[in-house]
JSON list of C-alpha atoms in Angstrom, two decimals:
[
{"chain": "A", "resi": 9, "resn": "UNK", "atom": "CA", "xyz": [98.90, 85.55, 82.82]},
{"chain": "A", "resi": 10, "resn": "UNK", "atom": "CA", "xyz": [98.68, 87.65, 85.79]},
{"chain": "A", "resi": 11, "resn": "UNK", "atom": "CA", "xyz": [95.79, 88.44, 87.74]},
{"chain": "A", "resi": 12, "resn": "UNK", "atom": "CA", "xyz": [94.86, 91.46, 89.93]},
{"chain": "A", "resi": 13, "resn": "UNK", "atom": "CA", "xyz": [91.01, 91.37, 91.48]},
{"chain": "A", "resi": 14, "resn": "UNK", "atom": "CA", "xyz": [89.48, 93.68, 93.24]},
{"chain": "A", "resi": 15, "resn": "UNK", "atom": "CA", "xyz": [86.60, 93.30, 95.05]},
{"chain": "A", "resi": 16, "resn": "UNK", "atom": "CA", "xyz": [83.50, 95.15, 93.48]},
{"chain": "A", "resi": 17, "resn": "UNK", "atom": "CA", "xyz": [82.77, 97.27, 90.11]},
{"chain": "A", "resi": 18, "resn": "UNK", "atom": "CA", "xyz": [80.59, 99.44, 91.15]},
{"chain": "A", "resi": 19, "resn": "UNK", "atom": "CA", "xyz": [80.55, 101.63, 95.33]},
{"chain": "A", "resi": 20, "resn": "UNK", "atom": "CA", "xyz": [77.16, 103.29, 96.64]},
{"chain": "A", "resi": 21, "resn": "UNK", "atom": "CA", "xyz": [78.15, 104.72, 100.34]},
{"chain": "A", "resi": 22, "resn": "UNK", "atom": "CA", "xyz": [76.95, 107.84, 101.99]},
{"chain": "A", "resi": 23, "resn": "UNK", "atom": "CA", "xyz": [79.56, 111.37, 103.41]},
{"chain": "A", "resi": 24, "resn": "UNK", "atom": "CA", "xyz": [81.67, 109.92, 106.18]},
{"chain": "A", "resi": 25, "resn": "UNK", "atom": "CA", "xyz": [81.21, 106.22, 105.95]},
{"chain": "A", "resi": 26, "resn": "UNK", "atom": "CA", "xyz": [84.77, 104.22, 106.62]},
{"chain": "A", "resi": 27, "resn": "UNK", "atom": "CA", "xyz": [84.93, 102.27, 102.56]},
{"chain": "A", "resi": 28, "resn": "UNK", "atom": "CA", "xyz": [87.65, 99.57, 102.44]},
{"chain": "A", "resi": 29, "resn": "UNK", "atom": "CA", "xyz": [88.92, 98.61, 98.90]},
{"chain": "A", "resi": 30, "resn": "UNK", "atom": "CA", "xyz": [89.86, 95.79, 98.02]},
{"chain": "A", "resi": 31, "resn": "UNK", "atom": "CA", "xyz": [92.34, 94.37, 95.70]},
{"chain": "A", "resi": 32, "resn": "UNK", "atom": "CA", "xyz": [93.41, 91.23, 94.99]},
{"chain": "A", "resi": 33, "resn": "UNK", "atom": "CA", "xyz": [97.26, 89.21, 93.28]},
{"chain": "A", "resi": 34, "resn": "UNK", "atom": "CA", "xyz": [98.03, 86.15, 92.23]},
{"chain": "A", "resi": 35, "resn": "UNK", "atom": "CA", "xyz": [101.72, 87.06, 91.14]},
{"chain": "A", "resi": 36, "resn": "UNK", "atom": "CA", "xyz": [103.65, 86.65, 94.05]},
{"chain": "A", "resi": 37, "resn": "UNK", "atom": "CA", "xyz": [104.32, 90.29, 93.46]},
{"chain": "A", "resi": 38, "resn": "UNK", "atom": "CA", "xyz": [105.48, 92.58, 96.15]},
{"chain": "A", "resi": 39, "resn": "UNK", "atom": "CA", "xyz": [104.24, 95.66, 94.90]},
{"chain": "A", "resi": 40, "resn": "UNK", "atom": "CA", "xyz": [101.27, 97.17, 95.28]},
{"chain": "A", "resi": 41, "resn": "UNK", "atom": "CA", "xyz": [99.66, 100.53, 94.31]},
{"chain": "A", "resi": 42, "resn": "UNK", "atom": "CA", "xyz": [95.95, 101.96, 94.86]},
{"chain": "A", "resi": 43, "resn": "UNK", "atom": "CA", "xyz": [95.44, 105.01, 92.18]},
{"chain": "A", "resi": 44, "resn": "UNK", "atom": "CA", "xyz": [92.51, 107.39, 91.47]},
{"chain": "A", "resi": 45, "resn": "UNK", "atom": "CA", "xyz": [91.68, 108.22, 87.69]},
{"chain": "A", "resi": 46, "resn": "UNK", "atom": "CA", "xyz": [89.74, 111.03, 86.96]},
{"chain": "A", "resi": 47, "resn": "UNK", "atom": "CA", "xyz": [88.88, 112.93, 83.77]},
{"chain": "A", "resi": 48, "resn": "UNK", "atom": "CA", "xyz": [91.96, 114.44, 82.48]},
{"chain": "A", "resi": 49, "resn": "UNK", "atom": "CA", "xyz": [94.00, 114.34, 86.04]},
{"chain": "A", "resi": 50, "resn": "UNK", "atom": "CA", "xyz": [95.54, 110.62, 84.84]},
{"chain": "A", "resi": 51, "resn": "UNK", "atom": "CA", "xyz": [96.83, 108.43, 86.63]},
{"chain": "A", "resi": 52, "resn": "UNK", "atom": "CA", "xyz": [98.29, 109.73, 90.55]},
{"chain": "A", "resi": 53, "resn": "UNK", "atom": "CA", "xyz": [99.42, 107.51, 94.01]},
{"chain": "A", "resi": 54, "resn": "UNK", "atom": "CA", "xyz": [97.19, 107.61, 96.55]},
{"chain": "A", "resi": 55, "resn": "UNK", "atom": "CA", "xyz": [99.55, 105.46, 98.08]},
{"chain": "A", "resi": 56, "resn": "UNK", "atom": "CA", "xyz": [102.06, 102.15, 97.74]},
{"chain": "A", "resi": 57, "resn": "UNK", "atom": "CA", "xyz": [103.88, 99.33, 99.15]},
{"chain": "A", "resi": 58, "resn": "UNK", "atom": "CA", "xyz": [107.09, 97.55, 98.83]},
{"chain": "A", "resi": 59, "resn": "UNK", "atom": "CA", "xyz": [106.60, 94.94, 100.66]},
{"chain": "A", "resi": 60, "resn": "UNK", "atom": "CA", "xyz": [104.53, 92.61, 103.28]},
{"chain": "A", "resi": 61, "resn": "UNK", "atom": "CA", "xyz": [103.20, 95.50, 106.10]},
{"chain": "A", "resi": 62, "resn": "UNK", "atom": "CA", "xyz": [105.94, 99.04, 104.05]},
{"chain": "A", "resi": 63, "resn": "UNK", "atom": "CA", "xyz": [103.40, 101.37, 103.65]},
{"chain": "A", "resi": 64, "resn": "UNK", "atom": "CA", "xyz": [104.87, 104.60, 101.24]},
{"chain": "A", "resi": 65, "resn": "UNK", "atom": "CA", "xyz": [102.76, 107.58, 100.74]},
{"chain": "A", "resi": 66, "resn": "UNK", "atom": "CA", "xyz": [102.05, 108.65, 96.63]},
{"chain": "A", "resi": 67, "resn": "UNK", "atom": "CA", "xyz": [101.40, 111.84, 95.55]},
{"chain": "A", "resi": 68, "resn": "UNK", "atom": "CA", "xyz": [97.55, 112.51, 97.06]},
{"chain": "A", "resi": 69, "resn": "UNK", "atom": "CA", "xyz": [97.44, 110.28, 100.65]},
{"chain": "A", "resi": 70, "resn": "UNK", "atom": "CA", "xyz": [94.72, 112.61, 102.52]},
{"chain": "A", "resi": 71, "resn": "UNK", "atom": "CA", "xyz": [91.89, 110.85, 103.88]},
{"chain": "A", "resi": 72, "resn": "UNK", "atom": "CA", "xyz": [93.14, 107.92, 102.57]},
{"chain": "A", "resi": 73, "resn": "UNK", "atom": "CA", "xyz": [95.18, 104.23, 104.71]},
{"chain": "A", "resi": 74, "resn": "UNK", "atom": "CA", "xyz": [95.93, 100.97, 103.56]},
{"chain": "A", "resi": 75, "resn": "UNK", "atom": "CA", "xyz": [96.21, 98.40, 104.25]},
{"chain": "A", "resi": 76, "resn": "UNK", "atom": "CA", "xyz": [99.61, 95.12, 103.48]},
{"chain": "A", "resi": 77, "resn": "UNK", "atom": "CA", "xyz": [98.73, 92.49, 106.39]},
{"chain": "A", "resi": 78, "resn": "UNK", "atom": "CA", "xyz": [99.31, 89.45, 103.77]},
{"chain": "A", "resi": 79, "resn": "UNK", "atom": "CA", "xyz": [101.81, 89.26, 100.56]},
{"chain": "A", "resi": 80, "resn": "UNK", "atom": "CA", "xyz": [99.35, 88.43, 97.58]},
{"chain": "A", "resi": 81, "resn": "UNK", "atom": "CA", "xyz": [96.22, 91.70, 99.25]},
{"chain": "A", "resi": 82, "resn": "UNK", "atom": "CA", "xyz": [96.32, 95.23, 99.75]},
{"chain": "A", "resi": 83, "resn": "UNK", "atom": "CA", "xyz": [93.31, 97.35, 101.37]},
{"chain": "A", "resi": 84, "resn": "UNK", "atom": "CA", "xyz": [93.13, 101.51, 100.29]},
{"chain": "A", "resi": 85, "resn": "UNK", "atom": "CA", "xyz": [90.60, 102.79, 103.31]},
{"chain": "A", "resi": 86, "resn": "UNK", "atom": "CA", "xyz": [88.82, 105.72, 103.40]},
{"chain": "A", "resi": 87, "resn": "UNK", "atom": "CA", "xyz": [89.00, 106.76, 106.55]},
{"chain": "A", "resi": 88, "resn": "UNK", "atom": "CA", "xyz": [85.35, 109.82, 106.44]},
{"chain": "A", "resi": 89, "resn": "UNK", "atom": "CA", "xyz": [84.48, 109.44, 102.88]},
{"chain": "A", "resi": 90, "resn": "UNK", "atom": "CA", "xyz": [83.80, 112.83, 101.64]},
{"chain": "A", "resi": 91, "resn": "UNK", "atom": "CA", "xyz": [81.99, 113.43, 97.99]},
{"chain": "A", "resi": 92, "resn": "UNK", "atom": "CA", "xyz": [85.27, 115.06, 96.69]},
{"chain": "A", "resi": 93, "resn": "UNK", "atom": "CA", "xyz": [86.47, 111.18, 97.59]},
{"chain": "A", "resi": 94, "resn": "UNK", "atom": "CA", "xyz": [83.95, 110.13, 94.50]},
{"chain": "A", "resi": 95, "resn": "UNK", "atom": "CA", "xyz": [86.16, 108.55, 91.49]},
{"chain": "A", "resi": 96, "resn": "UNK", "atom": "CA", "xyz": [87.49, 105.31, 89.71]},
{"chain": "A", "resi": 97, "resn": "UNK", "atom": "CA", "xyz": [90.08, 103.26, 91.97]},
{"chain": "A", "resi": 98, "resn": "UNK", "atom": "CA", "xyz": [92.77, 101.74, 90.42]},
{"chain": "A", "resi": 99, "resn": "UNK", "atom": "CA", "xyz": [94.92, 98.75, 92.07]},
{"chain": "A", "resi": 100, "resn": "UNK", "atom": "CA", "xyz": [97.76, 97.44, 90.48]},
{"chain": "A", "resi": 101, "resn": "UNK", "atom": "CA", "xyz": [100.84, 95.25, 91.26]},
{"chain": "A", "resi": 102, "resn": "UNK", "atom": "CA", "xyz": [104.22, 94.17, 89.39]},
{"chain": "A", "resi": 103, "resn": "UNK", "atom": "CA", "xyz": [107.37, 92.53, 90.48]},
{"chain": "A", "resi": 104, "resn": "UNK", "atom": "CA", "xyz": [109.99, 93.91, 93.42]},
{"chain": "A", "resi": 105, "resn": "UNK", "atom": "CA", "xyz": [112.62, 93.85, 90.78]},
{"chain": "A", "resi": 106, "resn": "UNK", "atom": "CA", "xyz": [115.80, 94.02, 91.57]},
{"chain": "A", "resi": 107, "resn": "UNK", "atom": "CA", "xyz": [116.62, 96.68, 90.32]},
{"chain": "A", "resi": 108, "resn": "UNK", "atom": "CA", "xyz": [114.79, 97.11, 86.62]},
{"chain": "A", "resi": 109, "resn": "UNK", "atom": "CA", "xyz": [112.19, 97.76, 86.59]},
{"chain": "A", "resi": 110, "resn": "UNK", "atom": "CA", "xyz": [109.06, 96.16, 86.07]},
{"chain": "A", "resi": 111, "resn": "UNK", "atom": "CA", "xyz": [105.53, 96.85, 84.40]},
{"chain": "A", "resi": 112, "resn": "UNK", "atom": "CA", "xyz": [102.85, 97.67, 85.89]},
{"chain": "A", "resi": 113, "resn": "UNK", "atom": "CA", "xyz": [99.22, 94.87, 86.01]},
{"chain": "A", "resi": 114, "resn": "UNK", "atom": "CA", "xyz": [96.70, 96.66, 86.62]},
{"chain": "A", "resi": 115, "resn": "UNK", "atom": "CA", "xyz": [92.93, 95.84, 88.14]},
{"chain": "A", "resi": 116, "resn": "UNK", "atom": "CA", "xyz": [89.10, 96.76, 86.72]},
{"chain": "A", "resi": 117, "resn": "UNK", "atom": "CA", "xyz": [88.88, 99.78, 89.01]},
{"chain": "A", "resi": 118, "resn": "UNK", "atom": "CA", "xyz": [86.15, 100.12, 91.43]},
{"chain": "A", "resi": 119, "resn": "UNK", "atom": "CA", "xyz": [84.23, 103.16, 90.68]},
{"chain": "A", "resi": 120, "resn": "UNK", "atom": "CA", "xyz": [82.92, 104.77, 93.77]},
{"chain": "A", "resi": 121, "resn": "UNK", "atom": "CA", "xyz": [79.88, 107.30, 94.12]},
{"chain": "A", "resi": 122, "resn": "UNK", "atom": "CA", "xyz": [80.04, 109.18, 97.65]},
{"chain": "A", "resi": 123, "resn": "UNK", "atom": "CA", "xyz": [76.26, 110.20, 97.83]},
{"chain": "B", "resi": 13, "resn": "UNK", "atom": "CA", "xyz": [107.78, 119.38, 90.80]},
{"chain": "B", "resi": 14, "resn": "UNK", "atom": "CA", "xyz": [108.01, 116.54, 88.64]},
{"chain": "B", "resi": 15, "resn": "UNK", "atom": "CA", "xyz": [105.36, 116.15, 86.37]},
{"chain": "B", "resi": 16, "resn": "UNK", "atom": "CA", "xyz": [104.40, 114.50, 82.48]},
{"chain": "B", "resi": 17, "resn": "UNK", "atom": "CA", "xyz": [102.82, 116.50, 79.90]},
{"chain": "B", "resi": 18, "resn": "UNK", "atom": "CA", "xyz": [101.23, 114.15, 77.15]},
{"chain": "B", "resi": 19, "resn": "UNK", "atom": "CA", "xyz": [99.59, 115.83, 73.99]},
{"chain": "B", "resi": 20, "resn": "UNK", "atom": "CA", "xyz": [97.01, 116.02, 72.48]},
{"chain": "B", "resi": 21, "resn": "UNK", "atom": "CA", "xyz": [94.06, 115.03, 75.02]},
{"chain": "B", "resi": 22, "resn": "UNK", "atom": "CA", "xyz": [92.08, 114.30, 72.26]},
{"chain": "B", "resi": 23, "resn": "UNK", "atom": "CA", "xyz": [93.19, 112.69, 69.01]},
{"chain": "B", "resi": 24, "resn": "UNK", "atom": "CA", "xyz": [90.63, 111.69, 65.66]},
{"chain": "B", "resi": 25, "resn": "UNK", "atom": "CA", "xyz": [92.86, 110.01, 62.87]},
{"chain": "B", "resi": 26, "resn": "UNK", "atom": "CA", "xyz": [91.88, 108.34, 59.21]},
{"chain": "B", "resi": 27, "resn": "UNK", "atom": "CA", "xyz": [91.35, 104.72, 59.73]},
{"chain": "B", "resi": 28, "resn": "UNK", "atom": "CA", "xyz": [94.51, 103.18, 57.57]},
{"chain": "B", "resi": 29, "resn": "UNK", "atom": "CA", "xyz": [96.74, 105.58, 58.46]},
{"chain": "B", "resi": 30, "resn": "UNK", "atom": "CA", "xyz": [99.16, 107.17, 61.71]},
{"chain": "B", "resi": 31, "resn": "UNK", "atom": "CA", "xyz": [98.69, 108.71, 65.53]},
{"chain": "B", "resi": 32, "resn": "UNK", "atom": "CA", "xyz": [101.67, 110.08, 67.19]},
{"chain": "B", "resi": 33, "resn": "UNK", "atom": "CA", "xyz": [100.93, 110.94, 70.88]},
{"chain": "B", "resi": 34, "resn": "UNK", "atom": "CA", "xyz": [104.67, 112.39, 72.21]},
{"chain": "B", "resi": 35, "resn": "UNK", "atom": "CA", "xyz": [105.63, 113.02, 76.16]},
{"chain": "B", "resi": 36, "resn": "UNK", "atom": "CA", "xyz": [107.04, 115.34, 77.87]},
{"chain": "B", "resi": 37, "resn": "UNK", "atom": "CA", "xyz": [109.11, 114.67, 80.95]},
{"chain": "B", "resi": 38, "resn": "UNK", "atom": "CA", "xyz": [111.11, 117.10, 83.10]},
{"chain": "B", "resi": 39, "resn": "UNK", "atom": "CA", "xyz": [112.70, 114.57, 85.50]},
{"chain": "B", "resi": 40, "resn": "UNK", "atom": "CA", "xyz": [116.42, 113.57, 83.70]},
{"chain": "B", "resi": 41, "resn": "UNK", "atom": "CA", "xyz": [117.41, 110.75, 86.47]},
{"chain": "B", "resi": 42, "resn": "UNK", "atom": "CA", "xyz": [113.98, 109.22, 85.05]},
{"chain": "B", "resi": 43, "resn": "UNK", "atom": "CA", "xyz": [114.91, 105.83, 83.50]},
{"chain": "B", "resi": 44, "resn": "UNK", "atom": "CA", "xyz": [111.73, 104.18, 82.37]},
{"chain": "B", "resi": 45, "resn": "UNK", "atom": "CA", "xyz": [109.38, 105.19, 79.82]},
{"chain": "B", "resi": 46, "resn": "UNK", "atom": "CA", "xyz": [105.36, 102.90, 79.99]},
{"chain": "B", "resi": 47, "resn": "UNK", "atom": "CA", "xyz": [103.18, 103.53, 77.37]},
{"chain": "B", "resi": 48, "resn": "UNK", "atom": "CA", "xyz": [99.29, 102.12, 78.52]},
{"chain": "B", "resi": 49, "resn": "UNK", "atom": "CA", "xyz": [96.52, 101.35, 76.57]},
{"chain": "B", "resi": 50, "resn": "UNK", "atom": "CA", "xyz": [92.08, 101.78, 78.49]},
{"chain": "B", "resi": 51, "resn": "UNK", "atom": "CA", "xyz": [89.36, 100.54, 76.20]},
{"chain": "B", "resi": 52, "resn": "UNK", "atom": "CA", "xyz": [86.87, 101.97, 77.60]},
{"chain": "B", "resi": 53, "resn": "UNK", "atom": "CA", "xyz": [85.06, 99.95, 80.64]},
{"chain": "B", "resi": 54, "resn": "UNK", "atom": "CA", "xyz": [88.40, 97.47, 80.80]},
{"chain": "B", "resi": 55, "resn": "UNK", "atom": "CA", "xyz": [91.37, 97.89, 82.85]},
{"chain": "B", "resi": 56, "resn": "UNK", "atom": "CA", "xyz": [94.77, 99.69, 82.11]},
{"chain": "B", "resi": 57, "resn": "UNK", "atom": "CA", "xyz": [97.18, 97.83, 79.97]},
{"chain": "B", "resi": 58, "resn": "UNK", "atom": "CA", "xyz": [100.80, 98.05, 79.31]},
{"chain": "B", "resi": 59, "resn": "UNK", "atom": "CA", "xyz": [101.05, 98.36, 75.03]},
{"chain": "B", "resi": 60, "resn": "UNK", "atom": "CA", "xyz": [105.26, 98.84, 74.86]},
{"chain": "B", "resi": 61, "resn": "UNK", "atom": "CA", "xyz": [108.07, 100.10, 77.04]},
{"chain": "B", "resi": 62, "resn": "UNK", "atom": "CA", "xyz": [111.36, 101.45, 76.45]},
{"chain": "B", "resi": 63, "resn": "UNK", "atom": "CA", "xyz": [113.97, 102.18, 79.10]},
{"chain": "B", "resi": 64, "resn": "UNK", "atom": "CA", "xyz": [116.75, 105.32, 78.84]},
{"chain": "B", "resi": 65, "resn": "UNK", "atom": "CA", "xyz": [119.46, 102.92, 76.93]},
{"chain": "B", "resi": 66, "resn": "UNK", "atom": "CA", "xyz": [117.31, 102.64, 74.24]},
{"chain": "B", "resi": 67, "resn": "UNK", "atom": "CA", "xyz": [115.86, 105.25, 71.18]},
{"chain": "B", "resi": 68, "resn": "UNK", "atom": "CA", "xyz": [114.03, 103.56, 69.68]},
{"chain": "B", "resi": 69, "resn": "UNK", "atom": "CA", "xyz": [111.74, 100.63, 70.15]},
{"chain": "B", "resi": 70, "resn": "UNK", "atom": "CA", "xyz": [109.02, 98.65, 67.88]},
{"chain": "B", "resi": 71, "resn": "UNK", "atom": "CA", "xyz": [106.33, 95.74, 67.93]},
{"chain": "B", "resi": 72, "resn": "UNK", "atom": "CA", "xyz": [104.20, 95.36, 65.20]},
{"chain": "B", "resi": 73, "resn": "UNK", "atom": "CA", "xyz": [103.31, 98.28, 64.39]},
{"chain": "B", "resi": 74, "resn": "UNK", "atom": "CA", "xyz": [103.22, 100.14, 67.58]},
{"chain": "B", "resi": 75, "resn": "UNK", "atom": "CA", "xyz": [106.17, 102.14, 68.16]},
{"chain": "B", "resi": 76, "resn": "UNK", "atom": "CA", "xyz": [108.05, 104.53, 70.80]},
{"chain": "B", "resi": 77, "resn": "UNK", "atom": "CA", "xyz": [111.04, 106.71, 70.15]},
{"chain": "B", "resi": 78, "resn": "UNK", "atom": "CA", "xyz": [113.50, 108.31, 73.04]},
{"chain": "B", "resi": 79, "resn": "UNK", "atom": "CA", "xyz": [114.90, 111.78, 73.26]},
{"chain": "B", "resi": 80, "resn": "UNK", "atom": "CA", "xyz": [116.77, 111.72, 76.33]},
{"chain": "B", "resi": 81, "resn": "UNK", "atom": "CA", "xyz": [118.72, 115.35, 75.32]},
{"chain": "B", "resi": 82, "resn": "UNK", "atom": "CA", "xyz": [114.79, 116.45, 74.88]},
{"chain": "B", "resi": 83, "resn": "UNK", "atom": "CA", "xyz": [113.09, 114.58, 77.40]},
{"chain": "B", "resi": 84, "resn": "UNK", "atom": "CA", "xyz": [110.07, 113.71, 75.74]},
{"chain": "B", "resi": 85, "resn": "UNK", "atom": "CA", "xyz": [108.68, 110.24, 74.45]},
{"chain": "B", "resi": 86, "resn": "UNK", "atom": "CA", "xyz": [106.68, 109.42, 71.21]},
{"chain": "B", "resi": 87, "resn": "UNK", "atom": "CA", "xyz": [104.57, 106.42, 70.57]},
{"chain": "B", "resi": 88, "resn": "UNK", "atom": "CA", "xyz": [103.67, 105.33, 67.23]},
{"chain": "B", "resi": 89, "resn": "UNK", "atom": "CA", "xyz": [101.07, 103.80, 65.96]},
{"chain": "B", "resi": 90, "resn": "UNK", "atom": "CA", "xyz": [101.16, 102.87, 61.90]},
{"chain": "B", "resi": 91, "resn": "UNK", "atom": "CA", "xyz": [98.20, 101.87, 60.34]},
{"chain": "B", "resi": 92, "resn": "UNK", "atom": "CA", "xyz": [95.28, 102.49, 63.15]},
{"chain": "B", "resi": 93, "resn": "UNK", "atom": "CA", "xyz": [92.82, 100.18, 62.53]},
{"chain": "B", "resi": 94, "resn": "UNK", "atom": "CA", "xyz": [89.03, 101.04, 64.95]},
{"chain": "B", "resi": 95, "resn": "UNK", "atom": "CA", "xyz": [90.56, 98.74, 68.00]},
{"chain": "B", "resi": 96, "resn": "UNK", "atom": "CA", "xyz": [93.18, 100.98, 68.48]},
{"chain": "B", "resi": 97, "resn": "UNK", "atom": "CA", "xyz": [90.10, 103.52, 69.94]},
{"chain": "B", "resi": 98, "resn": "UNK", "atom": "CA", "xyz": [90.65, 103.94, 73.84]},
{"chain": "B", "resi": 99, "resn": "UNK", "atom": "CA", "xyz": [92.80, 105.73, 76.18]},
{"chain": "B", "resi": 100, "resn": "UNK", "atom": "CA", "xyz": [96.29, 106.47, 76.00]},
{"chain": "B", "resi": 101, "resn": "UNK", "atom": "CA", "xyz": [98.84, 106.71, 79.15]},
{"chain": "B", "resi": 102, "resn": "UNK", "atom": "CA", "xyz": [102.71, 107.85, 78.79]},
{"chain": "B", "resi": 103, "resn": "UNK", "atom": "CA", "xyz": [104.55, 107.58, 82.55]},
{"chain": "B", "resi": 104, "resn": "UNK", "atom": "CA", "xyz": [108.80, 107.87, 83.58]},
{"chain": "B", "resi": 105, "resn": "UNK", "atom": "CA", "xyz": [109.65, 106.98, 86.65]},
{"chain": "B", "resi": 106, "resn": "UNK", "atom": "CA", "xyz": [109.87, 109.71, 89.28]},
{"chain": "B", "resi": 107, "resn": "UNK", "atom": "CA", "xyz": [113.71, 110.12, 90.41]},
{"chain": "B", "resi": 108, "resn": "UNK", "atom": "CA", "xyz": [115.28, 106.77, 90.56]},
{"chain": "B", "resi": 109, "resn": "UNK", "atom": "CA", "xyz": [112.76, 105.30, 92.42]},
{"chain": "B", "resi": 110, "resn": "UNK", "atom": "CA", "xyz": [111.67, 101.26, 91.56]},
{"chain": "B", "resi": 111, "resn": "UNK", "atom": "CA", "xyz": [108.34, 101.63, 92.46]},
{"chain": "B", "resi": 112, "resn": "UNK", "atom": "CA", "xyz": [106.52, 104.97, 91.58]},
{"chain": "B", "resi": 113, "resn": "UNK", "atom": "CA", "xyz": [105.91, 105.69, 88.26]},
{"chain": "B", "resi": 114, "resn": "UNK", "atom": "CA", "xyz": [104.84, 110.47, 87.27]},
{"chain": "B", "resi": 115, "resn": "UNK", "atom": "CA", "xyz": [101.70, 109.17, 84.32]},
{"chain": "B", "resi": 116, "resn": "UNK", "atom": "CA", "xyz": [100.91, 111.83, 81.66]},
{"chain": "B", "resi": 117, "resn": "UNK", "atom": "CA", "xyz": [96.59, 112.85, 81.60]},
{"chain": "B", "resi": 118, "resn": "UNK", "atom": "CA", "xyz": [96.03, 110.52, 78.84]},
{"chain": "B", "resi": 119, "resn": "UNK", "atom": "CA", "xyz": [95.32, 111.35, 75.80]},
{"chain": "B", "resi": 120, "resn": "UNK", "atom": "CA", "xyz": [91.65, 109.77, 73.67]},
{"chain": "B", "resi": 121, "resn": "UNK", "atom": "CA", "xyz": [92.44, 108.04, 70.02]},
{"chain": "B", "resi": 122, "resn": "UNK", "atom": "CA", "xyz": [89.46, 107.69, 68.28]},
{"chain": "B", "resi": 123, "resn": "UNK", "atom": "CA", "xyz": [89.84, 106.20, 64.64]},
{"chain": "B", "resi": 124, "resn": "UNK", "atom": "CA", "xyz": [87.16, 107.13, 62.20]},
{"chain": "B", "resi": 125, "resn": "UNK", "atom": "CA", "xyz": [85.46, 104.40, 59.91]}
]
């Protein structure tokens, strides 16, 4: 069974801090994703990575960056946290699929509060 | 831009009745349509998906139908049970991207005893 582990379930940080959210998957998946989830807005893609050291911007990349130095780990970085980044953050991973779209497997999420 | 509209935002049904959630997509190139269920405080989990070369797919009490001409797809849950209470999300692939999905806003399904 696929396991996607996010480092923290709850996190409280202060405005202006640099925040790191970590995600690790154990199934050798090529693709990894970071979303934020807000009520009434569904899941919005922040960044994704189709392989090690590769990254692509999603729909809402402003204020965020990512790092994928190893295949199993995908980190989301809030360069200078702001209150409007208070949200639930979800990490997902999936096999590349070789042209056939494969489902995404999610972590439990990190509820981040910026004070 | 491309989007996926999901209706209704909240659906309340009597236990044992059927529930239907509908999504409309704008990108005619979309070719993969998954449905995820998210129980309170838990991760979204895939419950069923359909590809554009198929019109209907069924798995026990849940089914998904796809109308490519009208660009909409629906989730059908029959004989609803209390454990079906959750938020359901639909999604569609973005253009022919092998990576990106566009997500609906979610439907909160409430099963009344």
